[in-house]
Structure formats: C-alpha cells, structure tokens
C-alpha cells in the first residue's frame, strides 16, 4: 500500500512514446498483486488452468510486457528479498485483511452476488511461492531480466535508476520516492491503456513542495509507512504544513513517545537500505516455443494469442528496429 502522498503531489502526464528506448525497473511484487487483483473473471474468480493453478499473473506478464516491448520499452523486474523486521506488523495486518476479504468473497459467491464477490476477491489476492516462481520462469522464457533484491524491491528498483541501469521505476506505490527514485511511472505495467501515464520526477516534486528528501521521508513517517504507524490525525497535507513550518522534528518526537519502533531505524530503511549491488542485467532472445509450451500446453492459454504476443517480443515498430539490437 505504501505511504499516502496522493493529496500533495501532482503527476505529469506522459505518453508511452516518451518512454521509447528507455529501460524501466518494475517492482515485481507490487505488479503481480495488481495482476492478481484485476485480471479476474466477472464473479471475481482468478484465471486458472484445468488443474486449478492460478494464471492471472501469467496473463498479465505476457500481454502487458509484450505490449510495452513492442512500443520500445525494456523492462527489468525487481523481486523483494527479506523484508525488514519493522514490516512484520504491516504484513500481519495485510494477511488478516486478505483473509477476511476472502471469506466475504466466498460467501458472496454462494449467495450469487457477483458484484460483491468481485469487489472482495480483488482484496484477497495473495502471492504464493508458486506464483512468484512461475512468474520468474515466464520472464526467463520471454528474455526479460529480473533482479533479486536483498530487501525491499522498491529500494532496489530506485538504486537501478540511480546507477543509470534504468530510466525510471514502474510502481503503483509512492514509497519509491522516499527510497530516492529519481523518476517514477505509475500505471505502466498494470494498465492496458498506455496513453496517459502518471510520471513523477523526484527533484521536481521536492522543489514544488519546497522540502528536502529527508523531510519527505520524515513526512512519510508521520503519515504512516509500511514500517510503522503514523501520528493520528496527520495526513499528507498536514505533514506538508509541518514541514514548511519547520515542525517535523517536534512531531516526530511526539510520535516516538507513542511508537514501539525506533523512528531513526525507520528513517534509515529509506536512507540506507540494504541493496544488492552484485547483479547482471541482460536481455536474452525470447524463446517462443517454450513460451507456447509453458502457457498453452501446460496452462491452457490460447496458442494463437500466445504466439501473437510472443511475436511482439521480437518485432518492435518500425521506428525502433529489431529487438536483436538489445542482445
């Protein structure tokens, strides 16, 4: 879910053409959750094969990435490593919310209330080890590289941008800005409409708000992050006013008295996160036969549709030439 900054930062609107020839680091877990939540049947059931294996995420990976690649964008997926201990409470609460949503979803199915069922089904999505591993397998067949983070995937994705290995981070969460991502694109990997994308440039965000990166992190802590609850009654607009009045430190001291967490440790998650610096990024030639065998023969996807999508991995539009230039 991440820190809630929507009320105070305004995105620029960019077109998919603005990203032609660019590399983007994609927050894998965030994107997989989006695929699992939105790519569902009318009654909320996830897409599955004849053996009951969930395939919603595989559909998202194939069709969304093939569309991006056809338009000249080079994706790199970033998978979360071990979460900081401070995130355990948030993770436990999320599991509880998903379990409750799943129960309501199942009851709605029994009652024949498809609208309610779909609503709560979207909230019940869970990432299993099988879903994670199958996503990596498909990415490998597609020739798309992925990086294993040591900790938070968003921090690793931001690091790739800082190193010049990617142009921007693609994620739905605003936490990327707290982790120092220079550029963030929302809706890129999860929307079928690639015309109006939200784009945030960190330097511009800080300049418009008239704050520093450290103050943005302190505001996030007061609002509430995945690593600690914020101060009651403080949202993004109030936190910004506190920053502009120079009162963040005072409020953080107030929060520290209430919190069971060391707020300096929380702050350092964003400033000094554990990063994997030993990674290799290499785009491989797509293996069309393996993609078809895996998706069509093993998971029941339409062979014709899979083949068509696979062809997009090799053939960019005329202005971009051939994907062979990447290899």
Short mmCIF file of C-alpha atoms in Angstrom, two decimals:
data_model
loop_
_atom_site.label_atom_id
_atom_site.label_comp_id
_atom_site.label_asym_id
_atom_site.label_seq_id
_atom_site.Cartn_x
_atom_site.Cartn_y
_atom_site.Cartn_z
CA UNK A 1 0.00 0.00 0.00
CA UNK A 2 2.79 2.40 0.92
CA UNK A 3 2.76 5.96 2.14
CA UNK A 4 -0.18 8.12 1.05
CA UNK A 5 1.15 11.16 -0.80
CA UNK A 6 -1.51 11.48 -3.49
CA UNK A 7 -3.08 14.60 -1.96
CA UNK A 8 0.06 16.73 -2.21
CA UNK A 9 1.97 15.63 -5.30
CA UNK A 10 0.70 16.20 -8.80
CA UNK A 11 1.86 13.92 -11.60
CA UNK A 12 2.89 14.96 -15.04
CA UNK A 13 1.03 13.10 -17.77
CA UNK A 14 3.24 11.37 -20.28
CA UNK A 15 2.58 9.20 -23.30
CA UNK A 16 4.05 5.78 -23.92
CA UNK A 17 6.14 7.35 -26.69
CA UNK A 18 8.02 9.33 -24.06
CA UNK A 19 9.47 6.04 -22.83
CA UNK A 20 10.54 4.62 -26.19
CA UNK A 21 14.04 3.25 -25.98
CA UNK A 22 14.01 3.52 -22.18
CA UNK A 23 14.65 0.85 -19.58
CA UNK A 24 12.30 0.67 -16.59
CA UNK A 25 12.79 -1.21 -13.33
CA UNK A 26 9.47 -2.76 -12.35
CA UNK A 27 8.50 -3.52 -8.76
CA UNK A 28 7.62 -7.20 -9.27
CA UNK A 29 5.58 -7.93 -6.13
CA UNK A 30 3.59 -4.73 -6.50
CA UNK A 31 2.86 -5.55 -10.14
CA UNK A 32 2.00 -9.20 -9.51
CA UNK A 33 -0.51 -8.16 -6.83
CA UNK A 34 -2.08 -5.79 -9.36
CA UNK A 35 -2.33 -8.57 -11.95
CA UNK A 36 -3.87 -10.97 -9.42
CA UNK A 37 -6.35 -8.33 -8.26
CA UNK A 38 -7.56 -7.04 -11.61
CA UNK A 39 -7.22 -9.92 -14.08
CA UNK A 40 -10.21 -11.96 -12.94
CA UNK A 41 -13.46 -13.42 -14.16
CA UNK A 42 -16.71 -11.47 -13.78
CA UNK A 43 -17.56 -13.09 -10.45
CA UNK A 44 -14.10 -12.37 -9.06
CA UNK A 45 -12.59 -15.81 -9.57
CA UNK A 46 -8.95 -15.66 -10.73
CA UNK A 47 -8.00 -17.11 -14.07
CA UNK A 48 -6.97 -20.76 -13.63
CA UNK A 49 -5.91 -23.71 -15.75
CA UNK A 50 -7.73 -27.06 -15.79
CA UNK A 51 -5.76 -28.17 -12.72
CA UNK A 52 -6.84 -25.16 -10.69
CA UNK A 53 -3.47 -23.36 -10.88
CA UNK A 54 -3.86 -19.56 -10.85
CA UNK A 55 -2.77 -18.00 -14.14
CA UNK A 56 -3.93 -14.36 -13.82
CA UNK A 57 -0.37 -13.20 -13.21
CA UNK A 58 0.96 -15.15 -16.20
CA UNK A 59 -1.60 -13.46 -18.42
CA UNK A 60 -0.53 -10.05 -17.13
CA UNK A 61 3.16 -10.77 -17.59
CA UNK A 62 2.76 -11.97 -21.17
CA UNK A 63 0.33 -9.44 -22.58
CA UNK A 64 1.35 -6.28 -20.69
CA UNK A 65 5.07 -6.82 -21.24
CA UNK A 66 4.69 -7.76 -24.89
CA UNK A 67 2.77 -4.50 -25.40
CA UNK A 68 5.48 -2.49 -23.66
CA UNK A 69 8.29 -4.18 -25.57
CA UNK A 70 6.50 -3.70 -28.87
CA UNK A 71 6.50 0.02 -28.07
CA UNK A 72 10.22 0.08 -27.41
CA UNK A 73 10.35 -0.20 -23.60
CA UNK A 74 12.84 -2.54 -21.93
CA UNK A 75 11.55 -3.92 -18.60
CA UNK A 76 13.59 -5.26 -15.69
CA UNK A 77 11.66 -6.91 -12.86
CA UNK A 78 12.80 -6.42 -9.27
CA UNK A 79 11.79 -9.06 -6.71
CA UNK A 80 11.66 -8.38 -2.97
CA UNK A 81 14.19 -10.02 -0.72
CA UNK A 82 13.85 -10.33 3.04
CA UNK A 83 11.58 -7.65 4.45
CA UNK A 84 12.86 -5.52 7.33
CA UNK A 85 11.68 -6.76 10.72
CA UNK A 86 9.83 -3.48 11.17
CA UNK A 87 7.48 -4.51 8.36
CA UNK A 88 6.21 -7.63 10.16
CA UNK A 89 3.25 -5.87 11.80
CA UNK A 90 2.10 -4.42 8.49
CA UNK A 91 2.44 -7.81 6.81
CA UNK A 92 0.41 -9.48 9.56
CA UNK A 93 -2.35 -6.88 9.21
CA UNK A 94 -2.42 -7.31 5.45
CA UNK A 95 -2.76 -11.08 5.80
CA UNK A 96 -5.66 -10.56 8.19
CA UNK A 97 -7.37 -8.14 5.78
CA UNK A 98 -6.91 -10.55 2.88
CA UNK A 99 -8.23 -13.48 4.90
CA UNK A 100 -11.33 -11.50 5.89
CA UNK A 101 -11.85 -10.36 2.29
CA UNK A 102 -11.51 -13.95 1.07
CA UNK A 103 -14.19 -15.12 3.50
CA UNK A 104 -16.61 -12.39 2.39
CA UNK A 105 -15.80 -13.17 -1.25
CA UNK A 106 -16.64 -16.87 -0.81
CA UNK A 107 -19.90 -16.05 0.97
CA UNK A 108 -20.86 -13.63 -1.81
CA UNK A 109 -20.20 -16.35 -4.39
CA UNK A 110 -22.53 -18.71 -2.57
CA UNK A 111 -25.19 -16.00 -2.47
CA UNK A 112 -24.77 -15.30 -6.19
CA UNK A 113 -23.78 -11.67 -5.59
CA UNK A 114 -21.17 -11.39 -8.34
CA UNK A 115 -20.60 -7.65 -7.87
CA UNK A 116 -19.79 -8.05 -4.18
CA UNK A 117 -17.79 -11.19 -4.89
CA UNK A 118 -15.55 -9.42 -7.39
CA UNK A 119 -15.07 -6.43 -5.08
CA UNK A 120 -13.79 -8.56 -2.21
CA UNK A 121 -11.96 -11.02 -4.43
CA UNK A 122 -9.72 -8.17 -5.59
CA UNK A 123 -8.81 -7.50 -1.96
CA UNK A 124 -8.00 -11.12 -1.18
CA UNK A 125 -5.10 -11.63 -3.62
CA UNK A 126 -2.09 -13.47 -2.19
CA UNK A 127 1.37 -14.13 -3.55
CA UNK A 128 2.32 -17.78 -3.15
CA UNK A 129 5.81 -19.21 -3.76
CA UNK A 130 4.35 -20.97 -6.82
CA UNK A 131 3.08 -17.68 -8.27
CA UNK A 132 6.44 -15.99 -7.72
CA UNK A 133 8.46 -18.84 -9.24
CA UNK A 134 6.13 -19.26 -12.23
CA UNK A 135 6.40 -15.54 -12.96
CA UNK A 136 10.20 -15.78 -12.98
CA UNK A 137 10.05 -18.78 -15.30
CA UNK A 138 7.87 -16.95 -17.81
CA UNK A 139 10.05 -13.82 -17.68
CA UNK A 140 13.08 -16.01 -18.42
CA UNK A 141 11.36 -17.57 -21.44
CA UNK A 142 10.43 -14.08 -22.62
CA UNK A 143 14.05 -12.94 -22.32
CA UNK A 144 13.24 -10.33 -19.67
CA UNK A 145 15.83 -9.99 -16.88
CA UNK A 146 14.99 -9.82 -13.19
CA UNK A 147 16.99 -8.82 -10.14
CA UNK A 148 16.68 -10.30 -6.65
CA UNK A 149 16.73 -7.55 -4.04
CA UNK A 150 18.27 -8.10 -0.63
CA UNK A 151 15.39 -6.23 0.96
CA UNK A 152 12.60 -4.03 -0.38
CA UNK A 153 12.14 -4.28 -4.14
CA UNK A 154 11.28 -0.58 -4.40
CA UNK A 155 14.63 0.37 -2.88
CA UNK A 156 16.45 -1.89 -5.34
CA UNK A 157 14.44 -0.51 -8.25
CA UNK A 158 15.34 3.04 -7.19
CA UNK A 159 19.00 2.01 -6.97
CA UNK A 160 19.00 0.80 -10.57
CA UNK A 161 17.78 4.24 -11.63
CA UNK A 162 20.47 5.96 -9.55
CA UNK A 163 23.11 3.78 -11.24
CA UNK A 164 21.84 4.54 -14.72
CA UNK A 165 20.76 0.93 -15.28
CA UNK A 166 17.14 2.06 -15.63
CA UNK A 167 15.47 5.32 -16.55
CA UNK A 168 12.56 5.11 -14.14
CA UNK A 169 10.83 2.91 -11.59
CA UNK A 170 7.44 1.50 -12.56
CA UNK A 171 5.29 1.02 -9.46
CA UNK A 172 1.89 1.92 -8.09
CA UNK A 173 3.32 2.95 -4.71
CA UNK A 174 4.71 6.33 -3.80
CA UNK A 175 7.28 4.75 -1.48
CA UNK A 176 9.70 4.73 -4.42
CA UNK A 177 10.07 8.49 -3.96
CA UNK A 178 11.00 8.03 -0.30
CA UNK A 179 13.58 5.46 -1.39
CA UNK A 180 15.07 8.13 -3.65
CA UNK A 181 13.82 7.02 -7.08
CA UNK A 182 14.69 9.88 -9.45
CA UNK A 183 11.79 9.06 -11.75
CA UNK A 184 8.60 7.08 -11.11
CA UNK A 185 5.93 5.98 -13.59
CA UNK A 186 2.55 4.77 -12.38
CA UNK A 187 0.15 2.52 -14.36
CA UNK A 188 2.80 1.41 -16.87
CA UNK A 189 2.87 -2.31 -16.14
CA UNK A 190 -0.69 -2.75 -14.87
CA UNK A 191 -2.85 -0.75 -17.26
CA UNK A 192 -3.91 -1.81 -20.73
CA UNK A 193 -4.26 1.91 -21.55
CA UNK A 194 -0.73 3.19 -22.08
CA UNK A 195 -1.73 6.64 -23.34
CA UNK A 196 -1.96 8.61 -20.09
CA UNK A 197 0.72 7.57 -17.62
CA UNK A 198 1.48 9.31 -14.33
CA UNK A 199 5.08 10.50 -14.15
CA UNK A 200 6.89 11.87 -11.11
CA UNK A 201 10.35 13.39 -11.13
CA UNK A 202 11.75 13.47 -7.60
CA UNK A 203 13.68 16.73 -7.99
CA UNK A 204 10.59 18.46 -9.29
CA UNK A 205 8.39 17.03 -6.51
CA UNK A 206 10.81 18.29 -3.84
CA UNK A 207 11.10 21.69 -5.50
CA UNK A 208 7.33 22.14 -5.81
CA UNK A 209 6.79 21.14 -2.18
CA UNK A 210 9.82 23.19 -1.09
CA UNK A 211 11.22 20.35 1.03
CA UNK A 212 14.30 18.13 1.12
CA UNK A 213 14.46 14.39 0.53
CA UNK A 214 14.97 13.83 4.26
CA UNK A 215 11.92 15.95 5.05
CA UNK A 216 9.87 13.91 2.58
CA UNK A 217 10.87 10.76 4.47
CA UNK A 218 10.01 12.37 7.81
CA UNK A 219 6.64 13.40 6.42
CA UNK A 220 6.08 9.82 5.29
CA UNK A 221 6.85 8.53 8.78
CA UNK A 222 4.34 10.93 10.32
CA UNK A 223 1.70 9.96 7.74
CA UNK A 224 2.43 6.26 8.20
CA UNK A 225 4.56 3.79 6.27
CA UNK A 226 4.81 0.02 5.89
CA UNK A 227 7.33 0.07 8.73
CA UNK A 228 5.45 1.99 11.42
CA UNK A 229 2.13 3.66 12.06
CA UNK A 230 2.00 7.41 11.74
CA UNK A 231 0.74 10.05 14.13
CA UNK A 232 -3.02 10.06 14.46
CA UNK A 233 -4.71 12.87 12.58
CA UNK A 234 -1.79 13.61 10.28
CA UNK A 235 -2.31 13.17 6.58
CA UNK A 236 -0.23 14.36 3.65
CA UNK A 237 -1.50 17.97 3.68
CA UNK A 238 -0.91 18.39 7.41
CA UNK A 239 2.53 16.81 7.19
CA UNK A 240 3.47 19.25 4.42
CA UNK A 241 2.38 22.22 6.52
CA UNK A 242 4.51 20.93 9.39
CA UNK A 243 7.49 20.63 7.06
CA UNK A 244 7.04 24.15 5.77
CA UNK A 245 6.81 25.48 9.34
CA UNK A 246 9.89 23.54 10.42
CA UNK A 247 7.89 21.46 12.92
CA UNK A 248 8.60 17.92 11.65
CA UNK A 249 11.21 17.11 14.32
CA UNK A 250 8.83 18.20 17.08
CA UNK A 251 6.06 15.94 15.79
CA UNK A 252 8.46 13.04 15.26
CA UNK A 253 9.47 13.30 18.93
CA UNK A 254 5.77 13.15 19.79
CA UNK A 255 5.31 10.07 17.61
CA UNK A 256 8.40 8.42 19.09
CA UNK A 257 6.84 8.60 22.58
CA UNK A 258 3.83 6.65 21.28
CA UNK A 259 5.63 4.25 18.97
CA UNK A 260 7.20 0.92 19.86
CA UNK A 261 9.61 1.36 16.93
CA UNK A 262 12.84 3.30 16.72
CA UNK A 263 11.94 6.02 14.23
CA UNK A 264 15.58 6.61 13.37
CA UNK A 265 15.73 2.97 12.28
CA UNK A 266 12.61 3.51 10.17
CA UNK A 267 14.20 6.56 8.60
CA UNK A 268 17.35 4.61 7.75
CA UNK A 269 15.30 2.00 5.88
CA UNK A 270 14.71 4.70 3.29
CA UNK A 271 18.13 6.37 3.54
CA UNK A 272 20.48 3.39 3.98
CA UNK A 273 18.61 0.38 2.68
CA UNK A 274 20.34 -2.94 2.10
CA UNK A 275 20.95 -3.09 -1.65
CA UNK A 276 22.07 -5.88 -3.96
CA UNK A 277 24.95 -4.40 -5.95
CA UNK A 278 26.02 -7.72 -7.48
CA UNK A 279 23.52 -8.11 -10.29
CA UNK A 280 23.68 -8.59 -14.04
CA UNK A 281 21.17 -7.22 -16.49
CA UNK A 282 20.97 -8.98 -19.81
CA UNK A 283 18.11 -9.30 -22.25
CA UNK A 284 18.04 -12.72 -23.86
CA UNK A 285 16.44 -13.75 -27.12
CA UNK A 286 12.80 -14.73 -26.46
CA UNK A 287 12.09 -18.47 -26.61
CA UNK A 288 8.77 -18.54 -28.44
CA UNK A 289 8.49 -22.34 -28.42
CA UNK A 290 8.99 -22.50 -24.64
CA UNK A 291 6.51 -19.67 -24.05
CA UNK A 292 3.86 -21.52 -26.06
CA UNK A 293 4.66 -24.87 -24.46
CA UNK A 294 4.50 -23.37 -20.95
CA UNK A 295 1.40 -21.22 -21.35
CA UNK A 296 -0.64 -23.10 -23.96
CA UNK A 297 0.22 -26.74 -23.35
CA UNK A 298 0.72 -26.59 -19.58
CA UNK A 299 -1.74 -23.85 -18.61
CA UNK A 300 -4.41 -23.84 -21.32
CA UNK A 301 -3.79 -20.42 -22.89
CA UNK A 302 -4.90 -19.89 -26.48
CA UNK A 303 -1.94 -20.91 -28.62
CA UNK A 304 -2.86 -18.37 -31.29
CA UNK A 305 -2.95 -15.48 -28.80
CA UNK A 306 0.26 -16.57 -27.09
CA UNK A 307 2.07 -16.86 -30.42
CA UNK A 308 0.85 -13.40 -31.45
CA UNK A 309 2.02 -11.86 -28.17
CA UNK A 310 5.34 -13.68 -28.41
CA UNK A 311 5.95 -12.20 -31.84
CA UNK A 312 5.76 -8.73 -30.30
CA UNK A 313 8.81 -9.60 -28.23
CA UNK A 314 10.87 -9.86 -31.41
CA UNK A 315 9.37 -7.16 -33.58
CA UNK A 316 9.23 -3.56 -32.46
CA UNK A 317 7.50 -0.88 -34.50
CA UNK A 318 9.43 0.40 -37.49
CA UNK A 319 10.93 3.37 -35.64
CA UNK A 320 12.59 1.10 -33.13
CA UNK A 321 14.09 -1.54 -35.40
CA UNK A 322 14.62 -5.02 -34.05
CA UNK A 323 14.91 -6.37 -30.53
CA UNK A 324 18.13 -8.03 -31.68
CA UNK A 325 19.76 -4.65 -31.05
CA UNK A 326 19.23 -5.25 -27.33
CA UNK A 327 21.02 -8.60 -27.21
#
